[in-house]
CSV table of C-alpha atoms in Angstrom, one decimal:
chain,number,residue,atom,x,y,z
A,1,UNK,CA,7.3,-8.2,13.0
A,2,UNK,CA,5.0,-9.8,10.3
A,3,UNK,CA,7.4,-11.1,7.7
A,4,UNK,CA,5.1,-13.2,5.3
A,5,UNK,CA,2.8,-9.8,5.3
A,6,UNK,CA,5.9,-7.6,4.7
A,7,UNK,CA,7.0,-9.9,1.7
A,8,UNK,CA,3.4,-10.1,0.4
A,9,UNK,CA,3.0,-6.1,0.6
A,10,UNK,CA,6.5,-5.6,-1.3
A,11,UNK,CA,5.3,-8.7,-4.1
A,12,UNK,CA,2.7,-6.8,-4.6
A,13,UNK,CA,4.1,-3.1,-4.7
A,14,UNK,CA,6.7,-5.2,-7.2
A,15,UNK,CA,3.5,-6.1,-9.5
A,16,UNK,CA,2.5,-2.4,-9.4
A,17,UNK,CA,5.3,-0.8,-10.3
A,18,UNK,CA,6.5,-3.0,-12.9
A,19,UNK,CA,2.8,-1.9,-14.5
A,20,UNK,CA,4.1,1.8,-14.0
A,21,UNK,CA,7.4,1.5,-15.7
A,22,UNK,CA,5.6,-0.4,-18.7
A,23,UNK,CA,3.3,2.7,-18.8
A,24,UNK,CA,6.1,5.0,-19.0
A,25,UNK,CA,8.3,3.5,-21.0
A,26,UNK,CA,6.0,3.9,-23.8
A,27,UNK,CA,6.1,7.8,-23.1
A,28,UNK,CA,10.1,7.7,-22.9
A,29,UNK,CA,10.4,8.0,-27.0
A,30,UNK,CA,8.5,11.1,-26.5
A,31,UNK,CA,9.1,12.7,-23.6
A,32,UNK,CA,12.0,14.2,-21.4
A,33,UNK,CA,12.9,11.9,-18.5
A,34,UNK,CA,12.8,15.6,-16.1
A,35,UNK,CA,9.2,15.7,-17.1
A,36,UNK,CA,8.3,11.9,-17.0
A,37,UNK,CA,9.2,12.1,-13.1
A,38,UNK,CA,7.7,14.8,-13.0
A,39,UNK,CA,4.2,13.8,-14.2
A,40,UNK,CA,4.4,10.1,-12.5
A,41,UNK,CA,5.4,12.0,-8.7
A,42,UNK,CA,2.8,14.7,-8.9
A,43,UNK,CA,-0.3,12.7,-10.1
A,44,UNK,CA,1.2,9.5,-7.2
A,45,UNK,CA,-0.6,12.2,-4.8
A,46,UNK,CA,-3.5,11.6,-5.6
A,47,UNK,CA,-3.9,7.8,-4.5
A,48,UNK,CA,-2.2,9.0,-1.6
A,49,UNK,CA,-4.4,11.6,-0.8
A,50,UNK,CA,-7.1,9.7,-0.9
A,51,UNK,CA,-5.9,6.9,1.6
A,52,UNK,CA,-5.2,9.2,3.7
A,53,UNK,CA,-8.4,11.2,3.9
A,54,UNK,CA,-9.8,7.4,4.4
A,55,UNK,CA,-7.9,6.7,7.2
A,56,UNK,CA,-9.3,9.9,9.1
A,57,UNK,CA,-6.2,11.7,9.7
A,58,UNK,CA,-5.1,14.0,7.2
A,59,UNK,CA,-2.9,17.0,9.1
A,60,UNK,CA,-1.9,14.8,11.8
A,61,UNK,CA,-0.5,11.7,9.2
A,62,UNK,CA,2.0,14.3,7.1
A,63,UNK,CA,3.1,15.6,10.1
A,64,UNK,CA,6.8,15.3,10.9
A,65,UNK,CA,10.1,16.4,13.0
A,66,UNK,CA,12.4,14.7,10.7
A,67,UNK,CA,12.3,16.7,7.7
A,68,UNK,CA,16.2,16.2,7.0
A,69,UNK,CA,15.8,12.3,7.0
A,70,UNK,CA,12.6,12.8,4.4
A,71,UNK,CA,15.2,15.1,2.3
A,72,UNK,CA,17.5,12.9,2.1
A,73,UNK,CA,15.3,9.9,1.3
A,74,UNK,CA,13.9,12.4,-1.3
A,75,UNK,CA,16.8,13.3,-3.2
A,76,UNK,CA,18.2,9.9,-3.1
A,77,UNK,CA,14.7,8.5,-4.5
A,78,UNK,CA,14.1,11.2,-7.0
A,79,UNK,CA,18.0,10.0,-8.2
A,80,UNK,CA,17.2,6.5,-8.7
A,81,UNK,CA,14.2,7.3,-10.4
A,82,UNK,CA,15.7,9.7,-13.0
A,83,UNK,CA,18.6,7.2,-13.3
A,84,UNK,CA,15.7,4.2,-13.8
A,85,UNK,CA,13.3,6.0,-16.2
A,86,UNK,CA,16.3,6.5,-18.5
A,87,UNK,CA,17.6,2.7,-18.5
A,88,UNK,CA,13.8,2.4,-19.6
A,89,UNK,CA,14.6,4.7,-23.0
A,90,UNK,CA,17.6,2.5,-24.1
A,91,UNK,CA,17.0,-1.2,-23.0
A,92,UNK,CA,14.3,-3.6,-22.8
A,93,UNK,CA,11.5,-3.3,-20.1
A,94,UNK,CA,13.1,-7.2,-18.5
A,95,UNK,CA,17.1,-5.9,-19.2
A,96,UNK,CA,16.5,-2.8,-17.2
A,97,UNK,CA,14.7,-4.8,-14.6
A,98,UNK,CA,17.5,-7.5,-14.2
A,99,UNK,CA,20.1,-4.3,-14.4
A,100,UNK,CA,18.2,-3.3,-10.9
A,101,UNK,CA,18.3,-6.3,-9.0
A,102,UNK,CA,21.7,-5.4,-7.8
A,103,UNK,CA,20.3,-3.2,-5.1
A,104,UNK,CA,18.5,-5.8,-3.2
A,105,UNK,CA,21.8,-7.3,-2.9
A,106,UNK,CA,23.3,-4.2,-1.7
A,107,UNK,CA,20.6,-3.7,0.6
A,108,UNK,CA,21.2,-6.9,2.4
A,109,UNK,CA,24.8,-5.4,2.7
A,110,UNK,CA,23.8,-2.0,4.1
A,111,UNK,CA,21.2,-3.4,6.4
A,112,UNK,CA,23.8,-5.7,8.3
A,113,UNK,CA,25.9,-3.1,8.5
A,114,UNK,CA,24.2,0.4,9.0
A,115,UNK,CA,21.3,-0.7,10.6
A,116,UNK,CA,22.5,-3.6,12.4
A,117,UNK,CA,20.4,-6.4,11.3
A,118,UNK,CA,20.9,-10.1,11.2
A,119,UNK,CA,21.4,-11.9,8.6
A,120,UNK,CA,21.9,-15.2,9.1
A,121,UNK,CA,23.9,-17.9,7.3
A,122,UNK,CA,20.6,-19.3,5.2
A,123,UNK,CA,19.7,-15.9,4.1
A,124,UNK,CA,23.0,-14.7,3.0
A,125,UNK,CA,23.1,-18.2,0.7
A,126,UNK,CA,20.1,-17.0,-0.9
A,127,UNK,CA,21.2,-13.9,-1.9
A,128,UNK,CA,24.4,-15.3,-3.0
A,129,UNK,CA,22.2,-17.7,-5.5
A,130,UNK,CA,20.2,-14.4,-6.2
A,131,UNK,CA,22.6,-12.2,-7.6
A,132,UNK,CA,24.1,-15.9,-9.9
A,133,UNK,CA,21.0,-15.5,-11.0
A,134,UNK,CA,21.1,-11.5,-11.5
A,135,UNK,CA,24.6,-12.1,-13.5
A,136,UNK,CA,22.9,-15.0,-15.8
A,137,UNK,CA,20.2,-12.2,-16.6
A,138,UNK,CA,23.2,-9.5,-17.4
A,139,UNK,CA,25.2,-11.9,-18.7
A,140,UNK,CA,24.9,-10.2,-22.3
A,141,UNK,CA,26.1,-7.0,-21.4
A,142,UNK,CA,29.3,-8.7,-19.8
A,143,UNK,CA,30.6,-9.1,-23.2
A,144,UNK,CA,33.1,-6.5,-24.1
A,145,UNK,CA,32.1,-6.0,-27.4
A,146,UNK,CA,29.0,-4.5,-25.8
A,147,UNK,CA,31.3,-1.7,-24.9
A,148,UNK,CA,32.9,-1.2,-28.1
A,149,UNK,CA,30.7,1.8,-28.8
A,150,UNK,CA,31.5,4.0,-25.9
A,151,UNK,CA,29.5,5.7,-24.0
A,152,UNK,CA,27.3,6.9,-27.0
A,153,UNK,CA,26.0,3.5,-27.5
A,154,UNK,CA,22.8,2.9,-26.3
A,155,UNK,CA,22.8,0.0,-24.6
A,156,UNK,CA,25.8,0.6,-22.5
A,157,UNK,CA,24.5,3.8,-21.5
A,158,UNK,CA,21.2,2.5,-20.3
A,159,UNK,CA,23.1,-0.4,-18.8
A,160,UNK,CA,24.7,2.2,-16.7
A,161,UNK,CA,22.1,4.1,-15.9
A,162,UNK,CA,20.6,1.1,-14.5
A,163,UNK,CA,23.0,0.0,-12.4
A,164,UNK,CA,24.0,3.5,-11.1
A,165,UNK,CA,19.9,3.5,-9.8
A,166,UNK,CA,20.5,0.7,-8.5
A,167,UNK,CA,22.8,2.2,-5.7
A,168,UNK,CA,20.7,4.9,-5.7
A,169,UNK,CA,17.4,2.2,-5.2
A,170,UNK,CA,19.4,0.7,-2.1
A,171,UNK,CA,20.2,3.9,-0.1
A,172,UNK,CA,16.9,5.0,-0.6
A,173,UNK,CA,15.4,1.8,1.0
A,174,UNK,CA,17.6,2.1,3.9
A,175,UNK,CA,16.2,5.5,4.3
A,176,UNK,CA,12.9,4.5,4.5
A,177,UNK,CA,13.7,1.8,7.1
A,178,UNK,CA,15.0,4.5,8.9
A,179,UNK,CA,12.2,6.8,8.8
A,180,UNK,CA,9.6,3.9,9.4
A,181,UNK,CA,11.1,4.1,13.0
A,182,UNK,CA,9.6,7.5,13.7
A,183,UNK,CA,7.7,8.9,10.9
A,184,UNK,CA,4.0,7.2,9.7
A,185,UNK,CA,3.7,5.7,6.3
A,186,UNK,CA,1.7,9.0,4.5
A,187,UNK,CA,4.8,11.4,5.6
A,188,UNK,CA,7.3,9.3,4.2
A,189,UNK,CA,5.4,8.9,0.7
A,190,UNK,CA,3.8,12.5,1.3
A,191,UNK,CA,7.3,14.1,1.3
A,192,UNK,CA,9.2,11.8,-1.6
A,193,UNK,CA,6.8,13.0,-4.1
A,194,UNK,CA,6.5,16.8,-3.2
A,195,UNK,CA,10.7,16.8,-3.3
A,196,UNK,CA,10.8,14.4,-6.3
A,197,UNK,CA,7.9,16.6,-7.9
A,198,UNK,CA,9.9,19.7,-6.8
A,199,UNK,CA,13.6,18.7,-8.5
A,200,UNK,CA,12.0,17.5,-11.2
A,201,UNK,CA,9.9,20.5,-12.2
A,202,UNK,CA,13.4,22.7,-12.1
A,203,UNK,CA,14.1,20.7,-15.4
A,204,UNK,CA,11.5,22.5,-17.7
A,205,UNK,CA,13.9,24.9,-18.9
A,206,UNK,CA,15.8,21.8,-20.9
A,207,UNK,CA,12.7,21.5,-23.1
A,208,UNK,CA,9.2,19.9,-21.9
A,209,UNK,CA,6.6,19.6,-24.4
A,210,UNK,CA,2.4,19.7,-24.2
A,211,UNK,CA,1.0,15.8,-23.9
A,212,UNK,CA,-2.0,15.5,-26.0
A,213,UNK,CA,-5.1,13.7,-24.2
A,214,UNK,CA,-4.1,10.2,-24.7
A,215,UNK,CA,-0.7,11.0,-23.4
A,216,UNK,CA,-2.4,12.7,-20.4
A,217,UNK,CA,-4.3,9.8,-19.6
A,218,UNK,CA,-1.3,7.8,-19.6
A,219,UNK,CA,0.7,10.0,-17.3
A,220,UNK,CA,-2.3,9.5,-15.0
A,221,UNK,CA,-2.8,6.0,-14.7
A,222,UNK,CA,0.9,5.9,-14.4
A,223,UNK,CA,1.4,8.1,-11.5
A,224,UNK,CA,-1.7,6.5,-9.5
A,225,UNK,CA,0.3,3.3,-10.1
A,226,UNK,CA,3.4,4.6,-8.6
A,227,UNK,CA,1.3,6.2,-5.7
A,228,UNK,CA,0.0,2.8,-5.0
A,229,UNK,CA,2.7,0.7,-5.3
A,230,UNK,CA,4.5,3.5,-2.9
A,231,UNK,CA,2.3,2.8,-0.3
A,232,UNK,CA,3.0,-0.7,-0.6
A,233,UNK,CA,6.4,-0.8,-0.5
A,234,UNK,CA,6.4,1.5,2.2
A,235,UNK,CA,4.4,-0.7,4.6
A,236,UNK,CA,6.1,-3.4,3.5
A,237,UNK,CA,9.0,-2.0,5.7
A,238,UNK,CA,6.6,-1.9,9.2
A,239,UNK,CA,6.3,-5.6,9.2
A,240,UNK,CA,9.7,-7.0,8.3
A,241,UNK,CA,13.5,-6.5,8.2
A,242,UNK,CA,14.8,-5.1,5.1
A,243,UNK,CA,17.1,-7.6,4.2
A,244,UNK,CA,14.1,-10.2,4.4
A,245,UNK,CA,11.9,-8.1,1.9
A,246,UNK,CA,15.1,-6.7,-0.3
A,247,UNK,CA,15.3,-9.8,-2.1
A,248,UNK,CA,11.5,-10.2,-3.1
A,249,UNK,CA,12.5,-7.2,-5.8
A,250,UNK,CA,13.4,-10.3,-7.8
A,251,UNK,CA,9.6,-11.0,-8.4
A,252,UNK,CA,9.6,-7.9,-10.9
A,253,UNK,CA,11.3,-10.2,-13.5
A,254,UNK,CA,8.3,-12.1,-13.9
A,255,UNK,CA,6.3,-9.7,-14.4
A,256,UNK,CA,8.3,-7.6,-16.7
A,257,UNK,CA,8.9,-10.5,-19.2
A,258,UNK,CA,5.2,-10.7,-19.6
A,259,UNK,CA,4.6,-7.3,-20.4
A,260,UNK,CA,8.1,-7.3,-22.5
A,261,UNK,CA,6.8,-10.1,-24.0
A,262,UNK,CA,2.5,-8.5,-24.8
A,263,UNK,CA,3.0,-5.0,-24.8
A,264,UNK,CA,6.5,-4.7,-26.4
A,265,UNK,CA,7.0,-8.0,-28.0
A,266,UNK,CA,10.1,-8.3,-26.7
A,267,UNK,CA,10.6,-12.0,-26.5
A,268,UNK,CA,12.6,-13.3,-23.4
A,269,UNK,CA,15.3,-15.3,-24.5
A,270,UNK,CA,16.9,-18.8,-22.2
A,271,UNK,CA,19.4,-16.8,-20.8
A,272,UNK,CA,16.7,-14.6,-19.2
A,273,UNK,CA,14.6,-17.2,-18.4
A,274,UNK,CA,16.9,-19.1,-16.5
A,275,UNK,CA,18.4,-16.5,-14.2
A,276,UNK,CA,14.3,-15.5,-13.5
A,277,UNK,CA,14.1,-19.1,-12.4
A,278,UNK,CA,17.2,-18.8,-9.8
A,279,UNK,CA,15.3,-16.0,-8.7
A,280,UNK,CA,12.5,-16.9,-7.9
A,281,UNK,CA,13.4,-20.5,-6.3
A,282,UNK,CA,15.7,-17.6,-4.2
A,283,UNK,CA,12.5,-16.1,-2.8
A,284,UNK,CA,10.4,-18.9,-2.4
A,285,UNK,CA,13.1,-20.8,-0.4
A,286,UNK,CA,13.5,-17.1,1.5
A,287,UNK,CA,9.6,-17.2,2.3
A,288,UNK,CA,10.0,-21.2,3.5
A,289,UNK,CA,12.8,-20.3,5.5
A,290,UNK,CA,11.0,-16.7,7.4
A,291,UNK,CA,8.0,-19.5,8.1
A,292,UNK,CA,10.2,-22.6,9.7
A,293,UNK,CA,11.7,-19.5,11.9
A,294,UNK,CA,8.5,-18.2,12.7
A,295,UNK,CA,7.7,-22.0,14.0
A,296,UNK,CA,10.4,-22.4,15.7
A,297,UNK,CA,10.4,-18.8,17.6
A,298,UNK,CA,6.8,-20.0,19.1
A,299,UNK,CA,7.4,-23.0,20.5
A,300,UNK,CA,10.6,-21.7,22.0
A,301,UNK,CA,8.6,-19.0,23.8
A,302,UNK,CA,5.4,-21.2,24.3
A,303,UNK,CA,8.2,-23.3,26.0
A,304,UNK,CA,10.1,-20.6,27.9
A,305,UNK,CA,8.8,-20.3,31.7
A,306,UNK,CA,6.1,-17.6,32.9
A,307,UNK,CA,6.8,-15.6,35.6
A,308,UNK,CA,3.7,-14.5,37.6
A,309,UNK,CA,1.9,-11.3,36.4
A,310,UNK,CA,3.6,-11.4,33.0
């Protein structure tokens, strides 16, 4: 286990993919959300592809014996994305965001208790200040007069959406912790975007329409991005537990207020700002905490006895 390489690999895949949903959410006003996941899984092959013809391996790195765990990971991944790509058409690129940083928290939750790892005491503080910070973010859809308009209000319905992807976001993860046991990184990305490419492609008969060339280049450079930042998040999971990386989904606030703020002049406003602060204090204490562990783990086995021919 490698956790400051696993947190920098999912920081990273965060910076990615907050670059993707900017991309798309500027295709949302014009396109069905069927056909959006559609576009961003199939051209996410390509960047695979490619990495994996680099690494040599082709046949042998797609190859599998677990096809019902990459099914399931599938469909629960192709649901959070549908569920996520629609926040994106109703709220603000940040608000959506913040909406999704409820499934780190449950993903701390499922991890201790489906996959049976530790969390200590230090850790679970952290995500406790996290999600303060998650609810100072949310805190103005709280209101009830938010909800005044039903479920046809905007909004709320995007709100929803949101936060329903969110439990879909945190199953998925454990998934892929799963699979990461047995399966190698191009399988698991290999067979999320055929299935997600798959279900989504079944949606053409509720109306697609023809993107011009812009709108073609756009649903390019927004699917390599979600290839890439697949990759990344998936190896992220190889090098350390997934309730040590869960929380680093945080890190997608900062980024998404500065393209909210350049791309769709959506200005953050101080209660954003200061649950993004809580935030990110939350991971950087986190990353302090995995290193002073790290310490202490190898002086207590550069301390622990030898025995002979060990």
């Amino acid at each position: 286990m490698k956790p400051l390489l696993g947190i920098s690999l999912k920081v990273l895949s965060a910076l990615v993919f907050t670059m993707m949903s900017a991309t798309l959410k500027t295709m949302m006003v014009r396109y069905p959300v069927g056909e959006v996941v559609f576009f961003r899984s199939a051209f996410a092959l390509l960047p695979l592809l490619v990495w994996l013809k680099w690494q040599g391996d082709l046949i042998n790195a797609v190859r599998t014996r677990n096809v019902v765990g990459h099914f399931k990971r599938g469909l629960i991944g192709t649901s959070g994305m549908y569920l996520g790509f629609a926040a994106l058409s109703y709220l603000p690129l940040h608000d959506a965001i913040a909406i999704g940083y409820a499934s780190p928290l449950i993903v701390v939750i499922l991890a201790a208790l489906l996959l049976n790892e530790k969390v200590r005491a230090y850790r679970w503080t952290a995500v406790a200040v996290g999600f303060l910070g998650v609810l100072i973010m949310l805190s103005p859809y709280l209101k009830l007069d938010t909800f005044s308009g039903g479920l046809s209000a905007g909004p709320t319905l995007g709100a929803l959406c949101a936060f329903a992807g969110a439990f879909c976001s945190a199953g998925a993860m454990i998934q892929v912790r799963r699979l990461t046991a047995t399966e190698k990184t191009g399988a698991i990305v290999f067979y999320f975007f055929i299935l997600a490419s798959v279900l989504s492609l079944c949606t053409i008969a509720f109306g697609w329409r023809m993107p011009d060339a812009q709108d073609w280049a756009l649903f390019v450079v927004a699917g390599i991005l979600g290839g890439i930042g697949q990759i990344l998040l998936t190896q992220s999971y190889r090098f350390a537990d997934t309730s040590v990386i869960a929380p680093f989904e945080y890190t997608t606030m900062i980024w998404a207020l500065l393209f909210g703020w350049f791309v769709f002049g959506d200005l953050p406003t101080a209660t954003v700002l200061t649950g993004a602060t809580i935030v990110a204090a939350t991971g950087l204490f986190i990353v302090w905490r995995e290193h002073q562990l790290g310490l202490l783990r190898t002086k207590e086995f550069q301390a622990a006895p030898q025995r002979p021919g060990v």
